[in-house]
Coordinates of C-alpha atoms in Angstrom, one line a residue:
M51 CA 30.0 11.2 21.9
T52 CA 32.5 8.6 23.7
G53 CA 36.2 9.2 24.5
A54 CA 38.9 8.1 22.4
N55 CA 39.3 4.5 23.7
P56 CA 39.1 2.2 21.1
N57 CA 36.6 -0.1 22.6
E58 CA 34.2 2.5 23.8
Y59 CA 31.6 3.3 21.2
D60 CA 28.0 5.4 20.9
V61 CA 26.4 2.1 19.6
A62 CA 27.3 -1.3 19.8
I63 CA 25.6 -3.6 16.9
V64 CA 25.8 -7.6 17.5
G65 CA 25.6 -9.0 14.0
G66 CA 26.5 -7.8 10.8
G67 CA 23.6 -9.2 8.2
P68 CA 20.9 -6.9 7.1
A69 CA 19.4 -6.1 9.9
G70 CA 22.9 -4.8 11.6
S71 CA 24.3 -3.7 8.5
T72 CA 21.1 -1.3 7.8
A73 CA 21.0 -0.2 11.4
G74 CA 24.9 1.1 11.2
A75 CA 24.9 2.5 7.6
M76 CA 21.8 4.2 8.6
L77 CA 23.5 5.7 12.0
K78 CA 26.4 7.1 10.3
L79 CA 24.0 8.6 7.3
H80 CA 22.0 10.6 9.8
N81 CA 24.6 11.3 12.3
P82 CA 28.3 11.0 11.1
D83 CA 29.4 12.1 14.5
L84 CA 28.1 8.6 16.4
R85 CA 30.9 5.9 16.9
V86 CA 29.4 2.8 15.7
A87 CA 31.2 -0.9 15.9
I88 CA 29.6 -3.8 14.2
F89 CA 30.9 -7.5 15.5
E90 CA 30.1 -10.0 13.2
R91 CA 31.2 -13.7 14.3
E92 CA 31.6 -14.9 10.6
V93 CA 33.9 -13.7 7.8
F94 CA 31.8 -12.2 4.6
P95 CA 30.9 -13.6 2.4
R96 CA 29.0 -16.4 3.7
D97 CA 25.5 -18.2 2.2
H98 CA 22.8 -17.6 4.3
I99 CA 19.0 -18.4 3.1
G100 CA 16.4 -15.7 2.9
E101 CA 17.0 -14.9 -0.5
S102 CA 13.6 -13.2 -2.0
L103 CA 13.0 -9.8 -1.1
L104 CA 10.1 -7.2 -1.0
P105 CA 9.6 -4.0 -2.6
P106 CA 9.8 -1.8 0.7
I107 CA 13.3 -3.0 1.0
S108 CA 14.3 -1.0 -2.4
S109 CA 13.6 2.6 -0.7
I110 CA 15.6 1.5 2.6
L111 CA 18.3 0.4 -0.4
H112 CA 18.0 4.0 -1.5
E113 CA 18.2 5.8 1.0
M114 CA 20.8 3.7 2.5
G115 CA 22.8 5.1 -1.1
C116 CA 23.7 1.4 -1.9
W117 CA 21.1 0.7 -4.8
D118 CA 23.2 1.0 -7.4
K119 CA 25.8 -1.0 -5.7
V120 CA 22.9 -3.9 -5.1
E121 CA 21.9 -3.3 -8.9
A122 CA 25.2 -3.8 -10.2
A123 CA 25.2 -7.2 -8.6
N124 CA 22.7 -8.1 -11.5
F125 CA 20.3 -9.9 -9.1
P126 CA 17.4 -11.1 -10.8
I127 CA 14.3 -8.5 -10.6
K128 CA 11.5 -9.9 -8.5
L129 CA 8.4 -9.1 -9.9
G130 CA 6.7 -11.4 -7.5
A131 CA 5.5 -15.0 -6.9
T132 CA 4.0 -17.8 -8.5
Y133 CA 2.2 -20.1 -6.3
R134 CA 0.9 -23.9 -6.7
W135 CA -1.2 -24.3 -2.9
G136 CA -4.0 -26.4 -1.8
K137 CA -6.6 -28.3 -3.9
N138 CA -6.2 -26.2 -7.4
P139 CA -3.5 -27.6 -9.4
E140 CA -3.2 -24.4 -11.4
L141 CA -0.7 -22.0 -11.1
W142 CA -1.7 -18.3 -9.9
D143 CA 0.4 -15.6 -9.8
F144 CA 1.1 -12.3 -7.3
D145 CA 2.7 -9.3 -9.1
F146 CA 4.1 -6.4 -7.8
V147 CA 4.0 -4.6 -11.1
P148 CA 1.6 -6.2 -14.0
V149 CA 3.8 -8.0 -16.0
D150 CA 2.1 -6.8 -19.2
Q151 CA 3.0 -3.1 -18.2
F152 CA 6.8 -4.1 -17.0
K153 CA 9.0 -2.3 -19.9
E154 CA 12.3 -3.7 -20.8
T155 CA 14.9 -1.0 -19.7
P156 CA 18.7 -2.0 -19.7
R157 CA 20.5 -3.1 -16.7
P158 CA 21.8 -1.7 -14.1
A159 CA 19.0 0.7 -13.6
R160 CA 18.2 3.9 -11.3
Y161 CA 15.6 3.5 -8.5
E162 CA 13.0 5.3 -10.5
G163 CA 10.0 4.6 -12.3
Q164 CA 8.9 0.6 -12.1
R165 CA 11.9 -0.2 -10.5
T166 CA 10.5 1.3 -7.0
A167 CA 7.6 -1.0 -7.2
T168 CA 9.9 -4.2 -7.6
A169 CA 12.3 -6.1 -5.2
F170 CA 15.1 -8.4 -5.9
Q171 CA 16.1 -11.9 -5.2
V172 CA 19.4 -12.1 -4.1
D173 CA 22.7 -14.5 -3.4
R174 CA 22.9 -14.0 0.3
S175 CA 26.5 -14.5 0.3
I176 CA 27.0 -11.8 -2.1
Y177 CA 23.8 -9.1 -1.1
D178 CA 25.0 -9.3 2.7
K179 CA 28.4 -8.6 2.1
I180 CA 27.8 -5.4 0.0
L181 CA 25.6 -4.1 2.7
L182 CA 28.2 -4.4 5.5
D183 CA 30.8 -3.2 3.4
H184 CA 28.7 -0.3 2.8
A185 CA 28.1 0.3 6.4
S186 CA 32.0 0.4 7.0
E187 CA 32.2 2.8 4.0
L188 CA 30.0 4.9 5.7
G189 CA 32.3 4.5 8.9
C190 CA 31.4 2.1 11.1
N191 CA 34.0 -0.3 12.6
V192 CA 33.1 -3.1 11.3
R193 CA 34.8 -6.5 12.9
Q194 CA 34.3 -9.6 11.1
G195 CA 35.4 -12.8 12.7
T196 CA 34.5 -11.3 16.2
K197 CA 32.0 -13.3 18.3
V198 CA 30.6 -11.6 21.2
A199 CA 31.2 -14.2 24.2
K200 CA 29.4 -12.5 26.9
V201 CA 27.2 -9.7 27.7
H202 CA 27.7 -8.0 30.8
R203 CA 24.4 -6.8 33.0
S204 CA 23.5 -5.0 35.6
G205 CA 19.7 -5.0 35.8
D206 CA 18.3 -4.5 32.7
C207 CA 21.1 -2.2 31.5
V208 CA 23.9 -3.6 29.4
T209 CA 27.2 -2.4 30.9
G210 CA 29.4 -4.1 27.9
L211 CA 30.3 -6.7 25.8
E212 CA 33.2 -9.3 26.3
L213 CA 34.6 -10.2 22.8
A214 CA 36.3 -13.9 22.3
G215 CA 40.0 -13.5 23.3
H216 CA 38.4 -11.4 26.4
T217 CA 38.3 -7.8 24.8
N218 CA 35.6 -6.1 26.6
V219 CA 33.6 -3.4 24.6
T220 CA 31.4 -0.7 26.2
A221 CA 29.2 1.5 24.5
R222 CA 25.9 3.6 25.3
H223 CA 23.2 2.2 23.0
Y224 CA 23.4 -2.1 22.5
I225 CA 21.6 -3.3 19.1
D226 CA 21.3 -7.6 19.1
A227 CA 21.0 -8.3 15.4
S228 CA 22.5 -11.5 16.0
G229 CA 19.3 -13.3 14.2
N230 CA 18.7 -16.9 15.7
S231 CA 21.5 -16.7 18.3
G232 CA 19.9 -13.9 20.0
I233 CA 23.0 -13.4 21.7
L234 CA 21.9 -10.0 24.0
R235 CA 18.4 -11.4 23.8
R236 CA 19.3 -14.6 25.7
A237 CA 21.5 -12.6 28.0
M238 CA 18.9 -10.3 29.1
G239 CA 16.4 -12.8 29.7
V240 CA 13.6 -12.3 27.3
E241 CA 11.2 -14.8 26.6
C242 CA 9.7 -15.8 23.4
D243 CA 6.2 -16.5 22.3
H244 CA 6.5 -20.1 20.0
H245 CA 3.5 -21.0 17.6
P246 CA 3.2 -24.1 18.0
A247 CA 1.1 -24.7 14.8
L248 CA 4.3 -23.0 12.6
Q249 CA 7.2 -25.3 13.6
N250 CA 8.8 -26.4 10.4
I251 CA 12.0 -27.6 9.5
A252 CA 13.5 -26.3 6.4
I253 CA 16.2 -27.9 3.7
W254 CA 18.1 -26.3 1.3
D255 CA 20.7 -26.7 -1.6
Y256 CA 22.2 -24.5 -4.3
W257 CA 22.1 -25.0 -8.2
Q258 CA 24.1 -24.0 -11.1
N259 CA 22.7 -23.4 -14.3
A260 CA 18.9 -24.1 -13.3
E261 CA 16.6 -22.9 -16.0
W262 CA 14.3 -20.2 -14.8
A263 CA 10.8 -20.8 -14.7
V264 CA 10.0 -17.6 -16.1
K265 CA 11.8 -14.6 -17.8
I266 CA 10.3 -10.9 -18.0
G267 CA 11.8 -8.4 -19.8
V268 CA 15.7 -8.0 -18.8
G269 CA 16.1 -9.8 -15.5
G270 CA 12.8 -10.3 -14.2
T271 CA 11.5 -13.3 -12.6
R272 CA 9.3 -14.4 -9.7
I273 CA 10.2 -16.5 -6.9
Q274 CA 8.6 -20.1 -7.5
V275 CA 6.3 -21.8 -4.5
R276 CA 4.8 -25.5 -5.0
S277 CA 2.9 -27.1 -2.3
L278 CA 3.2 -31.2 -1.4
P279 CA 1.0 -33.1 0.5
Y280 CA 3.6 -32.9 3.3
G281 CA 5.2 -29.2 3.4
W282 CA 6.0 -27.1 -0.1
I283 CA 9.1 -26.1 -2.4
W284 CA 11.0 -22.7 -3.0
F285 CA 12.4 -22.1 -6.3
I286 CA 14.8 -19.2 -6.1
P287 CA 16.9 -17.7 -8.6
M288 CA 19.5 -15.6 -7.3
G289 CA 22.2 -14.6 -10.1
P290 CA 22.2 -15.7 -13.9
T291 CA 23.5 -19.0 -12.8
R292 CA 22.7 -19.5 -9.0
T293 CA 19.6 -20.6 -7.7
S294 CA 18.3 -21.7 -4.2
V295 CA 16.0 -24.4 -3.9
G296 CA 14.3 -25.3 -0.8
L297 CA 11.9 -28.0 1.5
V298 CA 10.0 -26.7 4.2
I299 CA 8.1 -29.1 6.1
P300 CA 6.5 -29.5 9.7
A301 CA 9.1 -30.7 12.4
E302 CA 6.3 -33.3 13.6
Y303 CA 6.6 -34.7 9.4
Y304 CA 10.1 -34.5 9.4
S305 CA 10.3 -36.8 13.3
K306 CA 7.9 -39.2 11.7
S307 CA 9.4 -40.1 8.8
G308 CA 12.5 -41.9 10.2
K309 CA 14.3 -40.0 7.0
R310 CA 17.7 -37.8 7.1
P311 CA 17.2 -34.3 5.5
A312 CA 18.9 -35.2 2.1
E313 CA 16.6 -38.2 1.9
L314 CA 13.5 -36.0 2.3
Y315 CA 15.2 -33.0 -0.1
A316 CA 15.9 -35.7 -2.7
Q317 CA 11.8 -37.3 -2.3
A318 CA 10.6 -34.0 -2.5
L319 CA 12.5 -33.1 -5.7
A320 CA 11.4 -36.5 -7.5
Q321 CA 8.0 -36.0 -6.4
E322 CA 7.6 -31.9 -8.0
T323 CA 8.4 -32.8 -11.3
A324 CA 8.1 -28.7 -12.7
V325 CA 10.9 -27.8 -10.4
S326 CA 13.0 -31.2 -11.1
S327 CA 12.4 -30.1 -14.9
L328 CA 14.0 -27.2 -14.5
L329 CA 17.0 -28.9 -12.8
A330 CA 17.5 -31.7 -15.3
N331 CA 20.8 -29.9 -16.6
A332 CA 22.1 -28.4 -13.5
R333 CA 24.5 -29.0 -11.2
C334 CA 24.0 -29.3 -7.4
E335 CA 26.6 -27.6 -5.3
G336 CA 26.2 -30.1 -2.4
K337 CA 25.7 -28.0 0.6
L338 CA 22.7 -29.1 1.9
Q339 CA 21.9 -27.5 5.3
S340 CA 18.7 -27.6 7.4
T341 CA 17.8 -25.3 10.2
K342 CA 14.5 -25.1 12.4
D343 CA 12.1 -23.0 10.9
W344 CA 10.1 -21.7 14.0
S345 CA 7.6 -18.7 14.1
F346 CA 8.2 -16.6 17.5
L347 CA 7.9 -13.4 19.1
A348 CA 10.1 -12.1 21.9
A349 CA 8.1 -10.7 24.5
R350 CA 10.0 -7.0 24.3
N351 CA 12.3 -5.6 21.8
T352 CA 13.8 -2.9 24.0
G353 CA 15.6 -2.3 27.5
E354 CA 17.0 0.5 29.1
N355 CA 19.7 0.9 26.6
W356 CA 19.1 -2.3 24.2
Y357 CA 17.1 -3.0 21.1
L358 CA 16.7 -6.5 19.5
I359 CA 16.2 -6.3 15.5
G360 CA 15.9 -8.9 12.8
E361 CA 15.4 -12.8 13.5
C362 CA 16.3 -12.3 17.1
A363 CA 13.2 -10.1 17.9
G364 CA 11.1 -12.3 16.0
F365 CA 10.5 -15.0 13.1
A366 CA 7.7 -15.2 10.5
D367 CA 7.0 -18.3 8.7
P368 CA 8.8 -18.0 5.0
I369 CA 5.8 -18.3 2.9
L370 CA 5.4 -14.7 2.2
S371 CA 9.1 -13.8 1.9
A372 CA 9.0 -10.8 4.8
G373 CA 11.7 -12.1 6.7
V374 CA 14.8 -9.7 5.4
T375 CA 12.1 -7.0 4.7
M376 CA 11.3 -6.8 8.4
A377 CA 15.0 -7.3 9.2
H378 CA 15.9 -3.5 7.0
I379 CA 12.8 -1.8 8.2
A380 CA 13.7 -2.3 11.5
G381 CA 17.1 -1.6 11.4
Q382 CA 16.1 1.7 9.7
Q383 CA 13.6 2.7 12.7
V384 CA 16.2 1.5 15.4
A385 CA 18.5 4.0 13.7
Y386 CA 16.3 6.8 13.5
T387 CA 14.8 5.9 17.2
I388 CA 18.5 6.5 18.4
N389 CA 19.2 9.4 16.5
E390 CA 15.9 11.0 17.9
I391 CA 17.1 10.1 21.4
E392 CA 20.5 11.5 20.8
H393 CA 18.8 14.8 19.7
G394 CA 17.0 14.9 23.0
G395 CA 13.8 12.8 22.1
D396 CA 11.4 11.4 25.0
S397 CA 13.4 7.7 25.4
H398 CA 10.4 6.3 26.6
W399 CA 8.2 7.1 24.1
L400 CA 10.6 6.4 21.1
K401 CA 11.1 2.8 22.2
E402 CA 7.7 2.3 23.4
Q403 CA 6.8 3.3 19.4
F404 CA 9.6 1.2 18.0
G405 CA 8.5 -1.8 19.9
L406 CA 5.1 -1.9 19.0
R407 CA 5.7 -1.0 15.3
Q408 CA 8.0 -4.0 15.5
R409 CA 5.8 -6.7 17.2
Q410 CA 2.8 -6.0 15.3
R411 CA 4.8 -6.6 11.7
I412 CA 5.9 -9.8 12.8
N413 CA 2.6 -10.6 14.7
T414 CA 0.8 -9.6 11.7
H415 CA 2.8 -11.8 9.6
I416 CA 3.1 -15.0 12.0
R417 CA -1.1 -14.7 11.9
F418 CA -1.2 -14.8 8.1
G419 CA 1.2 -17.5 7.9
D420 CA -1.3 -19.3 10.3
Y421 CA -4.1 -18.7 7.8
W422 CA -2.2 -19.4 4.4
Y423 CA -1.4 -22.9 6.0
T424 CA -5.2 -23.8 6.9
A425 CA -5.9 -23.1 3.3
N426 CA -3.9 -26.1 2.4
D427 CA -6.2 -29.0 3.0
Q428 CA -3.0 -31.0 1.7
L429 CA -1.3 -30.7 5.1
K430 CA -1.7 -33.3 7.8
E431 CA -4.4 -33.3 10.3
L432 CA -6.1 -30.0 8.9
K433 CA -8.9 -29.8 11.3
E434 CA -6.2 -30.5 14.3
F435 CA -4.0 -27.8 13.0
T436 CA -6.5 -25.4 13.1
S437 CA -7.5 -26.3 16.5
K438 CA -4.2 -25.4 17.7
L439 CA -4.2 -22.0 15.9
A440 CA -7.7 -21.2 17.9
D441 CA -6.4 -22.2 21.0
S442 CA -2.7 -20.3 20.8
C443 CA -4.6 -16.8 19.2
G444 CA -8.0 -17.6 21.4
L445 CA -9.7 -17.0 17.5
D446 CA -12.2 -19.1 15.5
L447 CA -9.8 -19.7 12.9
S448 CA -11.7 -21.7 10.4
P449 CA -10.7 -21.1 6.8
E450 CA -13.8 -18.9 6.5
K451 CA -13.2 -17.0 9.3
A452 CA -9.5 -16.5 8.5
W453 CA -9.9 -15.2 5.6
D454 CA -12.6 -13.2 6.7
W455 CA -9.9 -11.7 9.1
I456 CA -8.0 -11.1 6.0
A457 CA -10.0 -9.4 4.1
R458 CA -11.5 -7.3 6.8
G459 CA -8.9 -6.5 9.5
G460 CA -5.2 -5.2 10.0
F461 CA -4.8 -3.8 6.6
I462 CA -3.4 -0.8 7.1
D463 CA 0.6 -0.7 8.0
E464 CA 2.3 2.4 6.6
E465 CA 5.8 0.4 6.5
L466 CA 4.7 -2.5 4.7
A467 CA 2.2 -0.3 2.5
I468 CA -1.2 -2.1 2.1
G469 CA -1.8 -5.5 2.6
I470 CA 0.4 -8.6 3.8
G471 CA 3.7 -9.7 2.7
G472 CA 4.1 -6.9 0.4
F473 CA 1.1 -7.8 -1.7
G474 CA -2.0 -5.5 -1.9
L475 CA -5.1 -6.3 -1.7
T476 CA -6.2 -6.8 -5.6
S477 CA -3.5 -9.8 -5.7
L478 CA -4.8 -11.1 -2.3
K479 CA -8.2 -10.9 -4.2
E480 CA -6.7 -13.0 -7.0
S481 CA -5.8 -15.6 -4.5
G482 CA -9.5 -16.8 -3.4
A483 CA -9.5 -19.1 -6.3
Y484 CA -7.1 -20.9 -5.6
L485 CA -6.6 -21.2 -1.5
A486 CA -9.0 -23.7 -0.7
D487 CA -12.6 -23.1 0.0
L488 CA -12.0 -19.7 0.2
S489 CA -13.6 -16.5 -1.2
Y490 CA -13.0 -13.0 -1.5
E491 CA -15.7 -9.8 -2.9
S492 CA -14.1 -6.2 -3.1
P493 CA -16.5 -3.8 -1.3
L494 CA -15.2 -1.4 -4.2
E495 CA -16.8 -3.4 -6.9
K496 CA -20.4 -3.8 -5.2
C497 CA -20.1 0.0 -3.7
N498 CA -20.5 3.5 -5.0
V499 CA -21.1 5.7 -1.5
F500 CA -18.3 5.8 0.7
R501 CA -19.2 7.7 4.1
L502 CA -16.0 8.3 6.4
N503 CA -16.7 7.0 10.1
L504 CA -14.5 8.4 12.7
E505 CA -17.1 7.5 15.3
G506 CA -15.7 6.3 18.7
A507 CA -12.2 6.5 17.6
A508 CA -9.7 8.5 19.7
T509 CA -6.2 10.0 18.9
K510 CA -3.1 9.3 19.4
D511 CA 0.3 10.2 18.2
R512 CA 2.0 7.6 16.2
A513 CA 6.0 7.7 15.4
S514 CA 6.5 8.6 11.5
Y515 CA 10.0 7.7 10.1
L516 CA 11.6 10.0 7.8
D517 CA 15.3 11.3 6.7
G518 CA 16.9 9.9 9.7
R519 CA 14.4 11.4 12.5
V520 CA 11.0 10.6 14.6
G521 CA 8.0 12.4 14.2
K522 CA 4.6 12.2 15.1
T523 CA 1.8 11.6 13.0
L524 CA -1.7 12.1 14.3
C525 CA -3.6 9.0 14.2
Y526 CA -7.2 7.7 14.7
T527 CA -7.4 4.5 17.1
R528 CA -10.3 2.0 17.4
D529 CA -10.9 -1.7 18.3
G530 CA -7.0 -1.9 18.1
R531 CA -6.9 -0.5 14.6
V532 CA -4.7 2.7 13.7
L533 CA -5.5 5.1 10.8
P534 CA -2.6 7.4 10.4
I535 CA -3.1 10.6 8.7
R536 CA -0.5 10.6 6.3
G537 CA 0.1 9.9 2.6
V538 CA -2.5 8.4 0.9
F539 CA -4.8 8.3 4.1
E540 CA -4.4 12.1 5.3
L541 CA -5.3 12.4 1.5
L542 CA -8.5 9.9 1.6
V543 CA -9.6 11.4 4.6
S544 CA -9.7 15.1 3.5
I545 CA -11.5 14.2 0.5
L546 CA -14.0 11.9 2.2
E547 CA -14.7 14.7 4.9
H548 CA -16.9 16.5 2.1
E549 CA -17.8 13.8 -0.3
S550 CA -19.3 10.4 -0.2
K551 CA -20.1 9.8 -4.0
L552 CA -17.7 7.5 -5.7
R553 CA -18.1 9.6 -8.7
N554 CA -17.2 13.0 -6.7
I555 CA -14.5 11.4 -5.0
V556 CA -12.9 10.3 -8.4
E557 CA -13.6 13.8 -9.8
V558 CA -11.8 15.6 -6.7
L559 CA -8.8 12.8 -7.1
N560 CA -8.5 13.6 -10.7
Y561 CA -7.8 17.3 -9.9
C562 CA -5.2 16.3 -7.0
A563 CA -3.8 14.1 -9.7
Q564 CA -3.3 17.3 -12.0
Q565 CA -1.8 19.5 -9.6
N566 CA 0.4 17.3 -8.3
A567 CA 1.6 16.4 -11.9
K568 CA 5.2 17.3 -10.9
N569 CA 5.4 15.9 -7.2
R570 CA 7.6 13.0 -7.4
D571 CA 6.4 11.4 -4.2
F572 CA 2.5 11.9 -4.9
V573 CA 2.7 10.4 -8.4
Q574 CA 5.0 7.2 -7.1
N575 CA 3.8 6.7 -3.6
V576 CA 0.2 8.4 -3.1
L577 CA -1.7 8.0 -6.1
P578 CA -1.0 4.2 -6.7
Q579 CA -2.2 3.3 -3.7
V580 CA -5.4 5.0 -3.6
T581 CA -8.1 2.0 -4.5
Q582 CA -6.2 0.3 -2.6
A583 CA -6.2 2.5 0.4
L584 CA -9.6 3.1 0.2
E585 CA -10.3 -0.9 0.4
A586 CA -8.5 -1.2 3.6
M587 CA -10.2 1.8 4.8
V588 CA -13.4 -0.1 4.3
R589 CA -12.2 -3.4 5.6
D590 CA -10.8 -2.0 9.0
G591 CA -14.0 0.1 9.1
W592 CA -12.7 3.7 8.9
V593 CA -15.4 4.3 6.0
R594 CA -18.9 2.9 5.7
A595 CA -19.6 1.7 1.9
S596 CA -23.0 1.5 0.4
Y597 CA -24.9 1.1 -3.1
D598 CA -26.9 3.8 -4.3
P599 CA -28.9 2.7 -7.6
K600 CA -28.8 6.2 -9.2
Q601 CA -25.1 6.1 -8.7
P602 CA -22.6 4.6 -11.1
L603 CA -19.9 1.4 -9.9
A604 CA -16.6 1.1 -10.7
T605 CA -14.5 -2.0 -11.5
L606 CA -11.4 -2.3 -9.6
S607 CA -8.0 -3.0 -10.7
S608 CA -4.8 -1.7 -9.3
G609 CA -3.7 1.8 -8.7
F610 CA -6.3 4.8 -8.8
S611 CA -6.0 4.4 -12.6
G612 CA -8.2 0.8 -11.8
F613 CA -11.3 2.7 -11.4
H614 CA -13.2 1.6 -14.4
A615 CA -17.0 2.2 -15.3
N616 CA -19.3 -0.2 -15.9
K617 CA -22.0 -0.1 -18.8
D618 CA -22.5 3.7 -19.8
N619 CA -21.4 5.4 -16.3
D620 CA -18.6 8.0 -16.6
V621 CA -16.6 7.1 -13.4
T622 CA -13.1 6.5 -14.8

């Protein structure tokens, strides 16, 4: 605890967006005695893009204690996304919850049941203010309209912040959550790796009283994404009357077009008749904005007494709507990290784990964004584009090889559930028919013997973030991939150590389900991920899958209940 000096804190946070407000709220929630300040240069409310969220955020909002506040704002419930992409003119859906199983329940609703698997589409002017006000209510000293003019440093240590007006602030820990400004990151000389093939421009405006493309239950909908020969359009209802509509185009196309952002925006809406029809009776707010949309990754996320979180640490293309989700997770984990250090934890190991996890999340989404775009042959100069990806990543990134990576590698990530961008393997499987020239076949649909394969794997401790503290989870590591012995993976490893036949595996899972019927966490967070986790373990090489003609096969759908028998077999 620091002294009574009003400008002396335990933790100083630069930026009050989702990353900064989450970090502040979590710090005060789990360590109320800490003096925490948040310095935000703007005065909320203010508009901001990044309105489409992913399901992992919901559990963080619940932990912070502001789920009810966000739900009461009547934001649309996001059940997934509808895409039109590449050659195929058809629409296809990625859903977090099967629409035919989504129940019509009154709102505002509690964080339980089906709502634990959904997300929100939010008006950031309202959403961000809810979060920042909540951090203030928990005890953070929130200073809006306060610009950090200078960062004082000595080597790799931040020694203070100079605010506009020459007020100096000191702290023991500093967090940069300043978004693309990267105030602390720039001051500390942290370099960034920009991905040359993902340098885009975003142009957007807001509309009043647009029609929703789809209405599901009470307040449910999907974000709409429509590709064009030179980019793509987003359509995001953010509330009962307000909708965000934006255009993403390559920076090179923008430069060569010779057109102003307003002209390109009008051109795209005129060409995309499905979106323009939804706007036929709507009124544009006339707040057209544009920004660079360049994917990048900071060389490091931590220093002697500082941390980078949110967009200042890295940015992944918005096609997956992952930015705000990663900001919330980073805010949560940096708060846990600082709290653990305050409790005497190993500072070096904790910072190493935090930085490793954040860089891995951002890089995975950047790479998947790369691969996603290679599947859209409507983009100009696809061969050159793919070649740039290969040069920058050192990989053969033909569409086939790219999808092979998506299907077989890097799928296990316990913070972002299983899959990429918040979507599970089953949803990614369905996209193969719509992304040009790609195919995907689940090993669970053609195999019925699954043998645990830990050969050549090493063990190490990996950070586990729970209830404000950072623990150690035993993990197997091999070829750059990690298998955490935790949650659904711990369950499957324990079963696969003794059983390999699908019939027997399912019998044990049924028994576990019966024994844990009253265990809410097991029912809501473990069982629904069994099929996807097993498939991810096969794709990452932790399980060898094969076919025995004497054993029954199964048909895969989402969740543990998605195992269904073929023909007269009794796998359920």
